[in-house]
């Protein structure tokens, strides 16, 4: 990093919105605003709503820092608006956002490219309601085994994810997942460690391991409540596994066309040591407990420097 301070820019921090992850976004956004102010920028926090375009036009910022999570922030909707208005923005462009926010599409891309992701099948609601897909469930269950994971195709923060221990638990898990998304994934359950590798400016940061302290695993409340999940960074892995996790994360980031930064969630199977990729997050969390800031910290990059780097990438400087 250069010692000369970056020139002062007018930056809009996009946060809040209607997503189920609104609170997380407000928390990320507030921290980002503070950091950008400390870095000397002119900062405008914007809770995303009906007046978004009008306010962006009025402010005419040099860049938008996207601190939105969940649907609109990650699926390309906001990126689309920023492209139309010609405002540079942090993170991945529209097509990569579309690929990553649809876990089914992302997983198919990985399979096609020969990159490991847990075996899965997916159904949309039409298949169940109108095409009798429920009849195929026993075959799906036989292929994936139990327990299996049922998750909505397009949510984040473990929303709507259920672990079904036996065939009797699958219908309720499907109903829960369909309440979040019209497409669901049934996925092979990996008995293993929960890892995340953040990518920043073409480089894989140290691996973070999330260790749930609850018996019921990793749920929405646990993820954002300090004390219910313990994070280790760098994760205690042998050098070869660390290197493989970082290589794999970079390969998936590139495969899906991500830009600037992302966070790749992986599992490491306890029995075989095999690594698989669950998903890629184009807008990683930036809260107190979030993983990208922890990974940056592990290479000696504090929060302000991280935010400054993310902004510089958007500005192309
Ligand atoms: N196939 C799986 N096997 C074991 N655990 C899983 C599996 N899929 C998800 N999980 C658990 O649920 C968490 C969230 O899953 P993920 O696919 O990353 O969705 P999101 O983070 O978008 O909610 C993972 O970090 C992991 O702890
Ligand atoms: Mg995840």
Short mmCIF file of C-alpha atoms and ligand atoms in Angstrom, two decimals:
data_model
loop_
_atom_site.label_atom_id
_atom_site.label_comp_id
_atom_site.label_asym_id
_atom_site.label_seq_id
_atom_site.Cartn_x
_atom_site.Cartn_y
_atom_site.Cartn_z
CA UNK A 1 0.00 0.00 0.00
CA UNK A 2 1.26 3.44 -0.80
CA UNK A 3 1.77 5.93 2.00
CA UNK A 4 0.16 8.80 0.08
CA UNK A 5 -3.47 9.26 1.08
CA UNK A 6 -5.98 8.56 -1.69
CA UNK A 7 -7.66 11.67 -3.13
CA UNK A 8 -10.97 12.61 -1.50
CA UNK A 9 -13.89 11.04 -3.31
CA UNK A 10 -17.62 11.45 -2.94
CA UNK A 11 -18.86 7.99 -2.03
CA UNK A 12 -22.39 6.71 -1.57
CA UNK A 13 -22.76 3.73 0.75
CA UNK A 14 -25.76 1.66 -0.32
CA UNK A 15 -27.28 -0.20 2.61
CA UNK A 16 -30.48 -1.51 4.15
CA UNK A 17 -33.07 -2.19 1.47
CA UNK A 18 -35.93 -4.64 1.69
CA UNK A 19 -33.90 -7.79 1.95
CA UNK A 20 -34.27 -10.31 4.78
CA UNK A 21 -30.66 -9.42 5.55
CA UNK A 22 -31.50 -5.74 6.06
CA UNK A 23 -30.15 -5.55 9.60
CA UNK A 24 -26.86 -7.15 8.62
CA UNK A 25 -26.57 -4.68 5.78
CA UNK A 26 -27.26 -1.68 8.03
CA UNK A 27 -24.58 -2.92 10.36
CA UNK A 28 -22.06 -3.45 7.52
CA UNK A 29 -23.01 -0.08 6.01
CA UNK A 30 -22.50 1.88 9.22
CA UNK A 31 -19.02 0.45 9.67
CA UNK A 32 -18.14 1.18 6.04
CA UNK A 33 -19.32 4.80 6.39
CA UNK A 34 -17.18 5.30 9.49
CA UNK A 35 -14.15 3.84 7.77
CA UNK A 36 -14.59 5.94 4.63
CA UNK A 37 -14.94 9.06 6.74
CA UNK A 38 -11.76 8.24 8.63
CA UNK A 39 -10.09 7.82 5.23
CA UNK A 40 -11.11 11.40 4.43
CA UNK A 41 -13.86 10.80 1.87
CA UNK A 42 -17.15 12.65 1.52
CA UNK A 43 -19.60 9.95 2.56
CA UNK A 44 -23.35 9.67 2.00
CA UNK A 45 -25.21 6.72 3.51
CA UNK A 46 -28.22 5.74 1.45
CA UNK A 47 -30.90 3.36 2.70
CA UNK A 48 -32.02 1.86 -0.58
CA UNK A 49 -35.68 2.45 -1.50
CA UNK A 50 -38.00 4.01 -4.07
CA UNK A 51 -35.96 7.19 -4.35
CA UNK A 52 -32.70 5.38 -5.11
CA UNK A 53 -32.24 6.60 -8.70
CA UNK A 54 -33.27 10.16 -7.90
CA UNK A 55 -30.90 10.35 -4.97
CA UNK A 56 -28.02 8.83 -6.89
CA UNK A 57 -28.56 11.34 -9.69
CA UNK A 58 -28.68 14.22 -7.21
CA UNK A 59 -25.54 13.13 -5.42
CA UNK A 60 -23.57 12.20 -8.55
CA UNK A 61 -21.01 10.24 -6.53
CA UNK A 62 -17.57 9.21 -7.75
CA UNK A 63 -18.38 5.67 -6.64
CA UNK A 64 -20.99 3.57 -4.89
CA UNK A 65 -19.93 1.23 -2.11
CA UNK A 66 -22.44 -1.62 -2.05
CA UNK A 67 -23.07 -2.80 1.50
CA UNK A 68 -26.32 -4.57 0.65
CA UNK A 69 -26.88 -8.25 1.31
CA UNK A 70 -29.53 -10.60 0.07
CA UNK A 71 -31.46 -10.42 -3.15
CA UNK A 72 -31.25 -6.94 -4.68
CA UNK A 73 -27.72 -6.23 -3.55
CA UNK A 74 -26.19 -9.50 -4.71
CA UNK A 75 -28.23 -10.61 -7.71
CA UNK A 76 -27.27 -7.80 -10.06
CA UNK A 77 -30.31 -5.55 -9.59
CA UNK A 78 -28.46 -2.69 -7.93
CA UNK A 79 -25.45 -3.22 -10.19
CA UNK A 80 -27.76 -2.85 -13.20
CA UNK A 81 -28.97 0.54 -11.92
CA UNK A 82 -25.42 1.72 -11.22
CA UNK A 83 -24.30 0.67 -14.70
CA UNK A 84 -27.17 2.60 -16.27
CA UNK A 85 -26.29 5.69 -14.26
CA UNK A 86 -22.60 5.27 -15.07
CA UNK A 87 -21.53 5.15 -11.42
CA UNK A 88 -18.48 2.99 -10.64
CA UNK A 89 -19.20 0.49 -7.86
CA UNK A 90 -17.50 -1.99 -5.59
CA UNK A 91 -17.49 -5.69 -6.35
CA UNK A 92 -18.68 -7.93 -9.13
CA UNK A 93 -20.55 -6.87 -12.22
CA UNK A 94 -24.06 -7.95 -13.24
CA UNK A 95 -23.35 -11.30 -14.88
CA UNK A 96 -21.18 -12.62 -12.03
CA UNK A 97 -23.77 -11.45 -9.49
CA UNK A 98 -26.41 -13.42 -11.38
CA UNK A 99 -24.30 -16.56 -11.48
CA UNK A 100 -23.31 -16.43 -7.80
CA UNK A 101 -26.68 -15.49 -6.35
CA UNK A 102 -28.28 -18.48 -8.04
CA UNK A 103 -26.66 -21.37 -6.20
CA UNK A 104 -27.99 -23.90 -8.72
CA UNK A 105 -26.43 -22.07 -11.65
CA UNK A 106 -23.17 -21.59 -9.75
CA UNK A 107 -23.01 -25.27 -8.84
CA UNK A 108 -23.70 -26.35 -12.43
CA UNK A 109 -20.87 -24.08 -13.61
CA UNK A 110 -18.55 -25.71 -11.08
CA UNK A 111 -19.57 -29.22 -12.12
CA UNK A 112 -19.09 -28.37 -15.80
CA UNK A 113 -15.65 -26.94 -15.06
CA UNK A 114 -14.64 -29.98 -13.00
CA UNK A 115 -14.46 -28.03 -9.73
CA UNK A 116 -15.75 -29.89 -6.65
CA UNK A 117 -19.11 -29.02 -5.11
CA UNK A 118 -21.33 -31.37 -3.06
CA UNK A 119 -23.57 -33.59 -5.19
CA UNK A 120 -27.02 -32.07 -5.57
CA UNK A 121 -30.33 -31.93 -7.38
CA UNK A 122 -32.65 -29.00 -7.65
CA UNK A 123 -36.36 -28.53 -8.19
CA UNK A 124 -38.50 -25.53 -8.77
CA UNK A 125 -41.96 -25.13 -7.34
CA UNK A 126 -43.60 -25.86 -10.69
CA UNK A 127 -41.93 -29.25 -10.82
CA UNK A 128 -43.54 -30.10 -7.49
CA UNK A 129 -46.93 -28.53 -8.02
CA UNK A 130 -47.51 -29.42 -11.64
CA UNK A 131 -45.10 -32.15 -12.70
CA UNK A 132 -45.29 -34.59 -9.82
CA UNK A 133 -41.65 -34.17 -8.84
CA UNK A 134 -42.46 -35.46 -5.35
CA UNK A 135 -42.61 -38.93 -6.91
CA UNK A 136 -38.93 -38.63 -7.71
CA UNK A 137 -37.91 -37.83 -4.16
CA UNK A 138 -37.04 -41.41 -3.14
CA UNK A 139 -34.58 -41.63 -6.05
CA UNK A 140 -33.07 -38.27 -5.09
CA UNK A 141 -32.75 -39.39 -1.48
CA UNK A 142 -31.17 -42.68 -2.50
CA UNK A 143 -28.56 -40.81 -4.54
CA UNK A 144 -27.70 -38.16 -1.95
CA UNK A 145 -28.07 -40.27 1.21
CA UNK A 146 -29.02 -39.04 4.69
CA UNK A 147 -28.76 -36.64 6.28
CA UNK A 148 -29.26 -34.34 3.34
CA UNK A 149 -29.36 -30.57 3.13
CA UNK A 150 -32.33 -28.66 1.78
CA UNK A 151 -31.73 -25.02 0.90
CA UNK A 152 -33.33 -22.24 -1.10
CA UNK A 153 -31.42 -21.54 -4.32
CA UNK A 154 -31.07 -17.84 -3.75
CA UNK A 155 -30.84 -16.85 -0.11
CA UNK A 156 -27.88 -16.12 2.09
CA UNK A 157 -26.93 -16.18 5.76
CA UNK A 158 -28.21 -19.74 6.24
CA UNK A 159 -31.81 -18.54 5.79
CA UNK A 160 -34.15 -21.44 5.09
CA UNK A 161 -31.45 -24.12 5.27
CA UNK A 162 -32.57 -27.38 6.86
CA UNK A 163 -30.80 -30.63 7.51
CA UNK A 164 -33.13 -33.60 6.95
CA UNK A 165 -32.10 -36.65 8.95
CA UNK A 166 -34.50 -39.08 7.26
CA UNK A 167 -37.13 -39.22 4.49
CA UNK A 168 -39.84 -38.12 6.93
CA UNK A 169 -38.11 -34.77 7.45
CA UNK A 170 -37.75 -33.89 3.76
CA UNK A 171 -41.27 -32.58 2.99
CA UNK A 172 -41.23 -30.03 5.85
CA UNK A 173 -37.72 -28.95 4.88
CA UNK A 174 -38.87 -28.44 1.29
CA UNK A 175 -41.85 -26.37 2.40
CA UNK A 176 -39.52 -24.22 4.50
CA UNK A 177 -37.08 -23.72 1.62
CA UNK A 178 -39.87 -22.94 -0.87
CA UNK A 179 -41.06 -20.20 1.44
CA UNK A 180 -37.80 -18.37 0.65
CA UNK A 181 -37.28 -19.22 -2.99
CA UNK A 182 -39.13 -20.81 -5.87
CA UNK A 183 -36.16 -23.09 -6.51
CA UNK A 184 -34.59 -25.38 -3.92
CA UNK A 185 -31.46 -27.49 -3.76
CA UNK A 186 -31.23 -30.91 -2.18
CA UNK A 187 -27.58 -31.41 -1.43
CA UNK A 188 -25.33 -34.14 -0.11
CA UNK A 189 -24.51 -33.40 3.53
CA UNK A 190 -20.79 -32.99 4.13
CA UNK A 191 -19.77 -34.05 7.59
CA UNK A 192 -16.90 -31.68 7.90
CA UNK A 193 -15.43 -28.31 8.67
CA UNK A 194 -16.92 -25.05 7.56
CA UNK A 195 -14.30 -22.92 5.78
CA UNK A 196 -14.34 -19.59 3.97
CA UNK A 197 -11.70 -18.10 1.71
CA UNK A 198 -11.99 -14.44 0.84
CA UNK A 199 -10.52 -13.17 -2.40
CA UNK A 200 -9.24 -9.61 -2.54
CA UNK A 201 -7.70 -8.07 -5.65
CA UNK A 202 -6.74 -11.39 -7.20
CA UNK A 203 -5.30 -12.83 -4.01
CA UNK A 204 -6.71 -15.52 -1.71
CA UNK A 205 -6.60 -14.41 1.94
CA UNK A 206 -5.99 -16.80 4.86
CA UNK A 207 -8.68 -19.43 5.42
CA UNK A 208 -11.27 -18.75 8.13
CA UNK A 209 -12.96 -21.65 9.91
CA UNK A 210 -16.39 -21.17 11.51
CA UNK A 211 -16.94 -23.51 14.41
CA UNK A 212 -20.58 -23.53 15.56
CA UNK A 213 -20.84 -23.81 19.33
CA UNK A 214 -24.46 -24.98 19.15
CA UNK A 215 -25.57 -28.55 18.66
CA UNK A 216 -28.08 -27.55 15.98
CA UNK A 217 -25.32 -26.32 13.74
CA UNK A 218 -25.16 -23.07 11.92
CA UNK A 219 -28.26 -20.94 11.91
CA UNK A 220 -29.08 -17.36 11.17
CA UNK A 221 -29.03 -16.24 14.80
CA UNK A 222 -25.77 -18.01 15.57
CA UNK A 223 -23.98 -16.44 12.66
CA UNK A 224 -24.50 -12.88 13.87
CA UNK A 225 -24.38 -13.40 17.60
CA UNK A 226 -20.92 -13.06 18.98
CA UNK A 227 -20.13 -16.03 21.17
CA UNK A 228 -22.28 -18.63 19.42
CA UNK A 229 -19.83 -19.24 16.61
CA UNK A 230 -16.11 -19.31 17.10
CA UNK A 231 -13.92 -18.25 14.20
CA UNK A 232 -10.37 -19.30 13.68
CA UNK A 233 -8.17 -17.43 11.25
CA UNK A 234 -5.93 -18.72 9.86
CA UNK A 235 -7.81 -22.01 10.17
CA UNK A 236 -5.81 -24.84 11.69
CA UNK A 237 -5.23 -26.84 8.52
CA UNK A 238 -2.12 -28.45 7.13
CA UNK A 239 -0.27 -26.38 4.54
CA UNK A 240 -1.40 -28.54 1.64
CA UNK A 241 -5.09 -28.22 2.57
CA UNK A 242 -4.73 -24.47 3.05
CA UNK A 243 -3.10 -24.12 -0.36
CA UNK A 244 -5.76 -26.27 -2.01
CA UNK A 245 -8.58 -24.30 -0.38
CA UNK A 246 -7.06 -21.02 -1.58
CA UNK A 247 -6.45 -22.33 -5.11
CA UNK A 248 -9.95 -23.71 -5.33
CA UNK A 249 -11.50 -20.48 -4.08
CA UNK A 250 -9.55 -18.42 -6.62
CA UNK A 251 -10.50 -20.83 -9.40
CA UNK A 252 -14.20 -20.55 -8.55
CA UNK A 253 -14.02 -16.75 -8.16
CA UNK A 254 -12.51 -16.58 -11.67
CA UNK A 255 -14.82 -19.22 -13.14
CA UNK A 256 -17.90 -17.27 -12.09
CA UNK A 257 -16.40 -14.03 -13.37
CA UNK A 258 -16.16 -12.23 -10.04
CA UNK A 259 -14.34 -8.91 -9.75
CA UNK A 260 -12.46 -7.08 -6.95
CA UNK A 261 -13.40 -9.40 -4.07
CA UNK A 262 -15.65 -12.26 -3.01
CA UNK A 263 -15.94 -14.84 -0.28
CA UNK A 264 -16.01 -18.49 -1.21
CA UNK A 265 -17.66 -20.89 1.28
CA UNK A 266 -16.24 -24.39 1.37
CA UNK A 267 -16.52 -27.61 3.31
CA UNK A 268 -13.64 -29.90 4.23
CA UNK A 269 -14.85 -33.48 4.66
CA UNK A 270 -13.72 -34.91 8.02
CA UNK A 271 -13.24 -38.43 6.73
CA UNK A 272 -11.56 -37.83 3.37
CA UNK A 273 -10.15 -34.32 3.74
CA UNK A 274 -11.77 -33.49 0.38
CA UNK A 275 -12.67 -29.86 -0.22
CA UNK A 276 -15.92 -28.83 -1.89
CA UNK A 277 -17.33 -25.40 -2.67
CA UNK A 278 -20.80 -24.51 -1.39
CA UNK A 279 -21.20 -21.04 -2.83
CA UNK A 280 -19.61 -17.71 -3.66
CA UNK A 281 -20.76 -14.50 -1.98
CA UNK A 282 -20.23 -11.43 -4.15
CA UNK A 283 -20.94 -9.03 -1.27
CA UNK A 284 -19.25 -10.50 1.80
CA UNK A 285 -20.41 -9.20 5.17
CA UNK A 286 -18.50 -6.35 6.76
CA UNK A 287 -19.90 -6.56 10.32
CA UNK A 288 -17.94 -7.09 13.53
CA UNK A 289 -18.13 -10.86 13.13
CA UNK A 290 -17.74 -11.04 9.35
CA UNK A 291 -15.15 -13.22 7.73
CA UNK A 292 -13.56 -10.98 5.09
CA UNK A 293 -12.47 -8.39 7.69
CA UNK A 294 -11.08 -11.21 9.85
CA UNK A 295 -9.14 -12.64 6.92
CA UNK A 296 -7.78 -9.21 6.00
CA UNK A 297 -6.75 -8.66 9.61
CA UNK A 298 -4.79 -11.92 9.46
CA UNK A 299 -2.53 -10.40 6.78
CA UNK A 300 -2.15 -7.21 8.79
CA UNK A 301 -4.73 -5.23 6.86
CA UNK A 302 -7.01 -3.33 9.23
CA UNK A 303 -10.65 -2.54 8.49
CA UNK A 304 -9.98 0.97 7.15
CA UNK A 305 -7.28 -0.28 4.80
CA UNK A 306 -9.59 -3.05 3.60
CA UNK A 307 -12.39 -0.57 2.87
CA UNK A 308 -9.92 1.79 1.20
CA UNK A 309 -8.69 -1.06 -1.01
CA UNK A 310 -12.23 -2.07 -1.97
CA UNK A 311 -13.03 1.53 -2.92
CA UNK A 312 -9.79 1.94 -4.87
CA UNK A 313 -10.66 -1.14 -6.92
CA UNK A 314 -14.04 0.41 -7.79
CA UNK A 315 -12.39 3.69 -8.76
CA UNK A 316 -9.88 1.77 -10.84
CA UNK A 317 -6.97 3.36 -9.03
N1 LIG B 1 -23.95 -29.67 1.91
C1 LIG B 1 -23.71 -29.24 3.13
N2 LIG B 1 -23.16 -30.07 4.06
C2 LIG B 1 -22.92 -29.62 5.32
N3 LIG B 1 -23.20 -28.38 5.76
C3 LIG B 1 -23.74 -27.52 4.87
C4 LIG B 1 -24.02 -27.89 3.54
N4 LIG B 1 -24.58 -26.85 2.91
C5 LIG B 1 -24.63 -25.85 3.80
N5 LIG B 1 -24.13 -26.24 4.99
C6 LIG B 1 -24.00 -25.40 6.19
O1 LIG B 1 -24.84 -24.28 6.06
C7 LIG B 1 -24.06 -23.08 5.94
C8 LIG B 1 -24.66 -22.14 4.93
O2 LIG B 1 -24.70 -22.76 3.67
P1 LIG B 1 -24.39 -21.98 2.32
O3 LIG B 1 -24.59 -22.94 1.20
O4 LIG B 1 -23.04 -21.34 2.41
O5 LIG B 1 -25.55 -20.91 2.25
P2 LIG B 1 -25.69 -19.41 2.78
O6 LIG B 1 -24.42 -19.02 3.46
O7 LIG B 1 -25.94 -18.62 1.55
O8 LIG B 1 -26.86 -19.43 3.66
C9 LIG B 1 -22.66 -23.56 5.55
O9 LIG B 1 -21.68 -22.63 5.91
C10 LIG B 1 -22.58 -24.88 6.29
O10 LIG B 1 -22.30 -24.66 7.66
MG1 LIG B 2 -22.54 -19.37 2.86
#
